[in-house]
mmCIF file of C-alpha atoms and ligand atoms in Angstrom:
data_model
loop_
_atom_site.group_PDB
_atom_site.id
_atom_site.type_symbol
_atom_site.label_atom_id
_atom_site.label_comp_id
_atom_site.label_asym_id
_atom_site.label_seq_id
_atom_site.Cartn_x
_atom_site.Cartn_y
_atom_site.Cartn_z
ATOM 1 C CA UNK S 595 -56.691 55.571 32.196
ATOM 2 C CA UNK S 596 -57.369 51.945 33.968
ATOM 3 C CA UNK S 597 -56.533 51.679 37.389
ATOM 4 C CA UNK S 598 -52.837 50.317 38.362
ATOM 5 C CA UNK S 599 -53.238 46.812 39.445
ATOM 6 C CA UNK S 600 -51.384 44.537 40.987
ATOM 7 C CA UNK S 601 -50.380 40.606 40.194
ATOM 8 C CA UNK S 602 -51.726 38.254 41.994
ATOM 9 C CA UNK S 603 -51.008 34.339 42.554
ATOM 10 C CA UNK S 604 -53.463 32.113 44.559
ATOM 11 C CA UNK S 605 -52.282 28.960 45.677
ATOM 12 C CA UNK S 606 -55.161 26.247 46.524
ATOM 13 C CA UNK S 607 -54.873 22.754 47.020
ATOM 14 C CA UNK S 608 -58.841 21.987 46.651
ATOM 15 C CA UNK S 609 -62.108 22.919 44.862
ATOM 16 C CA UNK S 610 -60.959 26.341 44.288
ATOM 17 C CA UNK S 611 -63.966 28.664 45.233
ATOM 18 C CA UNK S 612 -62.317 30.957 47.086
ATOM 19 C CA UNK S 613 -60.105 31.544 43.442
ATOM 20 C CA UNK S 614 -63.358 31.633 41.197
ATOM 21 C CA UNK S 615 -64.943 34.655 44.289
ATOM 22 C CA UNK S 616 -60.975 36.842 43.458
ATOM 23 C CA UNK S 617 -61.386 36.438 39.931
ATOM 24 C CA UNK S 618 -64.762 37.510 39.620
ATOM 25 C CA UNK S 619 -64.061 40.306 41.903
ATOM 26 C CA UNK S 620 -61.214 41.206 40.004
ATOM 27 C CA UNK S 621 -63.111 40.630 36.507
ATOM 28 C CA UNK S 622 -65.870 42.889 38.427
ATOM 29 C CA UNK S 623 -63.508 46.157 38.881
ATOM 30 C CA UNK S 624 -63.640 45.084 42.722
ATOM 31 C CA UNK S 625 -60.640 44.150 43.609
ATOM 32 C CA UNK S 626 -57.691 45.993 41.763
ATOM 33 C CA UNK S 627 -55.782 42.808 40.798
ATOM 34 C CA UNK S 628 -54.799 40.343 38.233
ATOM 35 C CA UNK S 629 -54.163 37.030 38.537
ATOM 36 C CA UNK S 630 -51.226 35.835 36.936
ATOM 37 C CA UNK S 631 -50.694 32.067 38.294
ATOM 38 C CA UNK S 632 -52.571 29.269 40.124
ATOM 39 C CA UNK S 633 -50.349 27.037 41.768
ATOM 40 C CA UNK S 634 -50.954 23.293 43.595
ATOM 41 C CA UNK S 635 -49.416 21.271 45.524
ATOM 42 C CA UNK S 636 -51.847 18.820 43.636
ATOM 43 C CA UNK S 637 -52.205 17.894 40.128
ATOM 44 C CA UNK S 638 -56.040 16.506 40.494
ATOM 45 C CA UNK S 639 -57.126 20.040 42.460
ATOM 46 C CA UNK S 640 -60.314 21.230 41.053
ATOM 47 C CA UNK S 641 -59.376 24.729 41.261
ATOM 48 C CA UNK S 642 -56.579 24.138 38.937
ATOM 49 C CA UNK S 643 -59.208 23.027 35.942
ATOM 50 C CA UNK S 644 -61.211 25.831 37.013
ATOM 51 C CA UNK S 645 -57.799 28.486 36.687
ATOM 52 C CA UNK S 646 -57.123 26.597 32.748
ATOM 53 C CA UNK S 647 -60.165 26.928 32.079
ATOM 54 C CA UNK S 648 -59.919 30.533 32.093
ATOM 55 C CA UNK S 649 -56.623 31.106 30.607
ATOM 56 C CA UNK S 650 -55.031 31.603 33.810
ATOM 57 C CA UNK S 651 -51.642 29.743 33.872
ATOM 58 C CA UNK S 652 -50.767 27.100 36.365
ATOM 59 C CA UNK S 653 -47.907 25.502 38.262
ATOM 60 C CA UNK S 654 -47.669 22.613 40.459
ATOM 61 C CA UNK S 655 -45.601 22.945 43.583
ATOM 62 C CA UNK S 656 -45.027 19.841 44.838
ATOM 63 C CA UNK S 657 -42.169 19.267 47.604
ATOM 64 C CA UNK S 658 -42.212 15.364 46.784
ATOM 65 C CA UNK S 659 -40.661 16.157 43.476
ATOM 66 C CA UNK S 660 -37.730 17.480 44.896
ATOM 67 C CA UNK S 661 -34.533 16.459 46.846
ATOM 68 C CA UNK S 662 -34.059 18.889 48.784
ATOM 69 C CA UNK S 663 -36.604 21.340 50.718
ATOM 70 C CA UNK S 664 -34.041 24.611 49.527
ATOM 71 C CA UNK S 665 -34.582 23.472 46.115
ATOM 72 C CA UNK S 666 -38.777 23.471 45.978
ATOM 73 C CA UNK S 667 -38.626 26.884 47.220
ATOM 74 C CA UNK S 668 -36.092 28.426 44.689
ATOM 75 C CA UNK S 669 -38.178 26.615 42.243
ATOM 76 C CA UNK S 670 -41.210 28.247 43.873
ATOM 77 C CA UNK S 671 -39.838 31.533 43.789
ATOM 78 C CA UNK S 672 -38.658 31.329 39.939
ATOM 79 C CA UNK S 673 -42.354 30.334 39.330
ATOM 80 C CA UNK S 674 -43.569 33.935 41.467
ATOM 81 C CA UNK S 675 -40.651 36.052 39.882
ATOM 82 C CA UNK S 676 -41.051 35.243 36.632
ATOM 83 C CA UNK S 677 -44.276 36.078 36.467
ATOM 84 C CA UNK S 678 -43.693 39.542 38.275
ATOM 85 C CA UNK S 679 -46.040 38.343 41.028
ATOM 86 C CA UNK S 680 -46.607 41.088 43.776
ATOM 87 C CA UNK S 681 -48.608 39.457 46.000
ATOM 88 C CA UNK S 682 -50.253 35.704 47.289
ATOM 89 C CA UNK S 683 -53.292 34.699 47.996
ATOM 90 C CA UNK S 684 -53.550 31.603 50.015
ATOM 91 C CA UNK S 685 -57.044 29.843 49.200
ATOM 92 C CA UNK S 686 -57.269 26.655 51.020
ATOM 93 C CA UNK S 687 -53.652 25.690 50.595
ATOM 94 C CA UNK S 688 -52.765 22.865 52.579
ATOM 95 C CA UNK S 689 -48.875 23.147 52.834
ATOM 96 C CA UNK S 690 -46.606 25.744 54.542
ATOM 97 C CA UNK S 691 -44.878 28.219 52.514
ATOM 98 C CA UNK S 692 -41.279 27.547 51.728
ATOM 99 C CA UNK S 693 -38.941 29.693 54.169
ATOM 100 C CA UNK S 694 -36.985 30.987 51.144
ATOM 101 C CA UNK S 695 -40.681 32.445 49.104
ATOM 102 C CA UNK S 696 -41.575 33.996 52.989
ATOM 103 C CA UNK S 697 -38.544 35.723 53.448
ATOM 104 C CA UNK S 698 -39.146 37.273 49.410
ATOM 105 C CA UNK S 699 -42.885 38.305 50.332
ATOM 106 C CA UNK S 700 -42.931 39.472 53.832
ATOM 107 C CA UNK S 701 -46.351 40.684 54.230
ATOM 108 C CA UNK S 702 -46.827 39.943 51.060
ATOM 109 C CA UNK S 703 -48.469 36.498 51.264
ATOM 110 C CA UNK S 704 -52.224 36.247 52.585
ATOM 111 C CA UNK S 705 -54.320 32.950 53.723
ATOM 112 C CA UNK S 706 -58.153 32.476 54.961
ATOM 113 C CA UNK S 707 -59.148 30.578 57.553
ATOM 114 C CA UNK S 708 -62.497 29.423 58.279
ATOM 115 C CA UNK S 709 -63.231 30.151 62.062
ATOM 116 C CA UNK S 710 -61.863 32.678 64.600
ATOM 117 C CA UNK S 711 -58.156 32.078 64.691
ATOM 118 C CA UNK S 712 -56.676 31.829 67.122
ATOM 119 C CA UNK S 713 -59.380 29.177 67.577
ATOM 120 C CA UNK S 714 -59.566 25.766 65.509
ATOM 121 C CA UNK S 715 -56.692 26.442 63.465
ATOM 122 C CA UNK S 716 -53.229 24.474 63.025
ATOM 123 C CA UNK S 717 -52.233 21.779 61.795
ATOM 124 C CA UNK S 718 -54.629 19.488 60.663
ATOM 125 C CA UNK S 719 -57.232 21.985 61.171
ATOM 126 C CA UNK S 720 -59.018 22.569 57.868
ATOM 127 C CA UNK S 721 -62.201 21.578 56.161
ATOM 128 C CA UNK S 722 -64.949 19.665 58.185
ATOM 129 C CA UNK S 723 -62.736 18.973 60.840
ATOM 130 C CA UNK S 724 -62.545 23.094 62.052
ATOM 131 C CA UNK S 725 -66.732 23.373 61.829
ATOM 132 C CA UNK S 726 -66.786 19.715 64.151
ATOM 133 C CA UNK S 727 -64.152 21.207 66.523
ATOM 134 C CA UNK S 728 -66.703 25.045 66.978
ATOM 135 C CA UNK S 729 -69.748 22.625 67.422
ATOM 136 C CA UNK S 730 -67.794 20.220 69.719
ATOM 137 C CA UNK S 731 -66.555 23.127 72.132
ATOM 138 C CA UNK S 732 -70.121 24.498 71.956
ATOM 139 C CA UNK S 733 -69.164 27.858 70.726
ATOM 140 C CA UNK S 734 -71.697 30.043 69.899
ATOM 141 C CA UNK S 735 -70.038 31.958 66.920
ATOM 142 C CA UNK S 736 -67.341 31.394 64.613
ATOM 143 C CA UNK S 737 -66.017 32.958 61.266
ATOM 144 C CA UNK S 738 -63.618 33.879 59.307
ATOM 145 C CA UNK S 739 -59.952 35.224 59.580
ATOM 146 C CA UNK S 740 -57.824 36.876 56.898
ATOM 147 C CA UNK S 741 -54.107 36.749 58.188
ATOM 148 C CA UNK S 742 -50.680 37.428 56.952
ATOM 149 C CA UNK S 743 -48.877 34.107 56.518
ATOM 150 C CA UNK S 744 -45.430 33.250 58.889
ATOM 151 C CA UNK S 745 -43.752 30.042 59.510
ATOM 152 C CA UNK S 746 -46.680 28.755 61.255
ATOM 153 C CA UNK S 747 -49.768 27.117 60.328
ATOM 154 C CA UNK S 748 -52.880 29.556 61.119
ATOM 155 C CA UNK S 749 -50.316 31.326 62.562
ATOM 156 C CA UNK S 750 -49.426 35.045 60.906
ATOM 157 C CA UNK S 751 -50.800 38.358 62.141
ATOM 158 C CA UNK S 752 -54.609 38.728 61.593
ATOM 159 C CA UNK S 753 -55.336 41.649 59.213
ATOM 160 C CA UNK S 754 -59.805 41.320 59.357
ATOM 161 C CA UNK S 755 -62.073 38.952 61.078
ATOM 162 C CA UNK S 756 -65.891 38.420 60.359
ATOM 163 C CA UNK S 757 -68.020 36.564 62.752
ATOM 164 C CA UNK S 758 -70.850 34.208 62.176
ATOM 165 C CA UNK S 759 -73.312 32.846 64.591
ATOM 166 C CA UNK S 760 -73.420 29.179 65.602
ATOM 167 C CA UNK S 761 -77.403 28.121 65.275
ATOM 168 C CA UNK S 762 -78.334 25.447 67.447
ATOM 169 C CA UNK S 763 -78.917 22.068 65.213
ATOM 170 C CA UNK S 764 -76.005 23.368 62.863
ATOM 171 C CA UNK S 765 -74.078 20.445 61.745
ATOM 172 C CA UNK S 766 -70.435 20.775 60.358
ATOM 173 C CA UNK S 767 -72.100 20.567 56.579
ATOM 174 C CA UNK S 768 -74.415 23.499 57.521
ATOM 175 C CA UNK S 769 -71.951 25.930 59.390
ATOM 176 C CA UNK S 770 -69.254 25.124 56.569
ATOM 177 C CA UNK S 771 -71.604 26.727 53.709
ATOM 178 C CA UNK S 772 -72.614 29.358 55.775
ATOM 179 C CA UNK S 773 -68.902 30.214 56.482
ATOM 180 C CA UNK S 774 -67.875 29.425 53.184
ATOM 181 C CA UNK S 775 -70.408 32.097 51.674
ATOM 182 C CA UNK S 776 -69.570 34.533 54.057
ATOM 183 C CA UNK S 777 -65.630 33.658 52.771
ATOM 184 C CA UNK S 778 -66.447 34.325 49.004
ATOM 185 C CA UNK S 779 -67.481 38.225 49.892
ATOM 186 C CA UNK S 780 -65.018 38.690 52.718
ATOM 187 C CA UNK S 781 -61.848 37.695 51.022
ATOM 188 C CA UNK S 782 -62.102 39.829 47.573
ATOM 189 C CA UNK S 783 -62.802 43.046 50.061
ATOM 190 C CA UNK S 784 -60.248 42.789 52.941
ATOM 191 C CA UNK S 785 -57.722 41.553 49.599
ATOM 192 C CA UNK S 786 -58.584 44.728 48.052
ATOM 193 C CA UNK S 787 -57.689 46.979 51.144
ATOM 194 C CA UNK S 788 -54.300 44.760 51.150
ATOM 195 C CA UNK S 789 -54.060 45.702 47.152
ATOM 196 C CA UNK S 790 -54.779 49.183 47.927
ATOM 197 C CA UNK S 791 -52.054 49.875 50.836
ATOM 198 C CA UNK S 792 -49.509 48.027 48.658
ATOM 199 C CA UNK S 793 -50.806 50.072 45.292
ATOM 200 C CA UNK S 794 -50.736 53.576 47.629
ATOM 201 C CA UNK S 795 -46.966 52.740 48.756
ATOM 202 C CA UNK S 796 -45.981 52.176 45.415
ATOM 203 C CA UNK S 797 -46.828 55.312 43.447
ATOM 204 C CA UNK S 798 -45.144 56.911 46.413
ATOM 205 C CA UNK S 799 -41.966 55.019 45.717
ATOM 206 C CA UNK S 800 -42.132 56.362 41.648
HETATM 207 C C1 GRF E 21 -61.905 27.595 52.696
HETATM 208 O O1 GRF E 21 -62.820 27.281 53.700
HETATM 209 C C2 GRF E 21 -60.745 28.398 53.252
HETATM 210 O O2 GRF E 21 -61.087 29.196 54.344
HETATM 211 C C3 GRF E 21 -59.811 27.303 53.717
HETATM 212 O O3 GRF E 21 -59.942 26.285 52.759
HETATM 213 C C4 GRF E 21 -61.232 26.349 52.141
HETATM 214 C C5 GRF E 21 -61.007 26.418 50.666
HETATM 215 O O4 GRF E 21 -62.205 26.267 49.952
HETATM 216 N N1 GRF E 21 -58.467 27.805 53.896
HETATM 217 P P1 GRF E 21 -62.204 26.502 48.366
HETATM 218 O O5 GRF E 21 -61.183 25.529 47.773
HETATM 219 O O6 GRF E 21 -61.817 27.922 48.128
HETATM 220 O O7 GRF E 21 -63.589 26.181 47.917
#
């Protein structure tokens, strides 16, 4: 018998390699999930082409399309429910969860951060601008935080942090791939213990 697995979306507004590192872990037996919808806030995200390209089916979430804030997020959560999903995986999503799809998923919904939240995170904080801000301060380590997501940006209770050494000369290019690498093995294995604990409370429910 396969082992139970639980749906998955990932929401990503960008190149999408954090996606392509949970499906490959998934298509690897390593993380105990499948993912059942790729959603964007934008139509032109790479990840999406990357998620169509491999069957996976995709939504576009986009808060501009609609009146009223209420509305995106019942039309979010229709998008989640119909496709039974269990469980989200923010992967560089750059827009706050409606209030309506948090209150469905409570600590149910996961995002990544690159650095050591509480530092450099918040609004505005993502991409180059969160490796400038560590080599600005002078910090001599940064890394990566996998947190549950709340009202807040960066915000949510931290569930695993990895740390990563600052070299001297790094420049934000440098200590983003390092951190981003360090991102693609980190997120399928602290997702897994988050599939597991969810998986485990289940078959004690049946
Ligand atoms: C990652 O650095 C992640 O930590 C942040 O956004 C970036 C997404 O990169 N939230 P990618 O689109 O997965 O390549």
């Amino acid at each position: 018998m396969s082992a139970p697995k639980l749906k998955i979306a990932v929401l990503l507004s960008g190149t999408g390699s954090n996606f392509e590192a949970l499906y490959s872990a998934a298509a690897l037996g390593r993380l105990d999930a499948d993912i059942v919808l790729v959603g964007s806030n934008r139509e032109e995200a790479k990840g999406l082409t990357k998620a169509r390209a491999l069957n996976i089916p995709t939504e576009i979430f986009d808060r501009s399309r609609f009146a009223e804030g209420e509305a995106f997020g019942a039309f979010m959560l229709k998008s989640l429910r119909q496709r039974e999903v269990e469980l989200i995986a923010l992967a560089g999503y750059l827009r706050k969860i409606p209030p309506l799809v948090l209150k469905a998923y409570p600590r149910r919904i996961v995002n990544i951060h690159p650095a050591l939240l509480p530092r450099h995170g918040g609004k505005g904080m993502y991409g180059l601008k969160v490796h400038q801000a560590v080599i600005e301060c002078g910090d001599t380590e940064t890394g990566v935080t996998i947190h549950y997501v709340d009202e807040a940006y960066d915000h949510g209770e931290i569930i695993a942090q990895k740390r990563i050494p600052v070299q001297p000369g790094d420049t934000p290019e440098i200590l983003a791939q390092r951190v981003l690498e360090v991102e693609h093995q980190f997120y399928p294995e602290v997702l897994q213990q988050v599939v597991q604990s969810i998986l485990s409370k289940k078959s004690v429910d049946f």
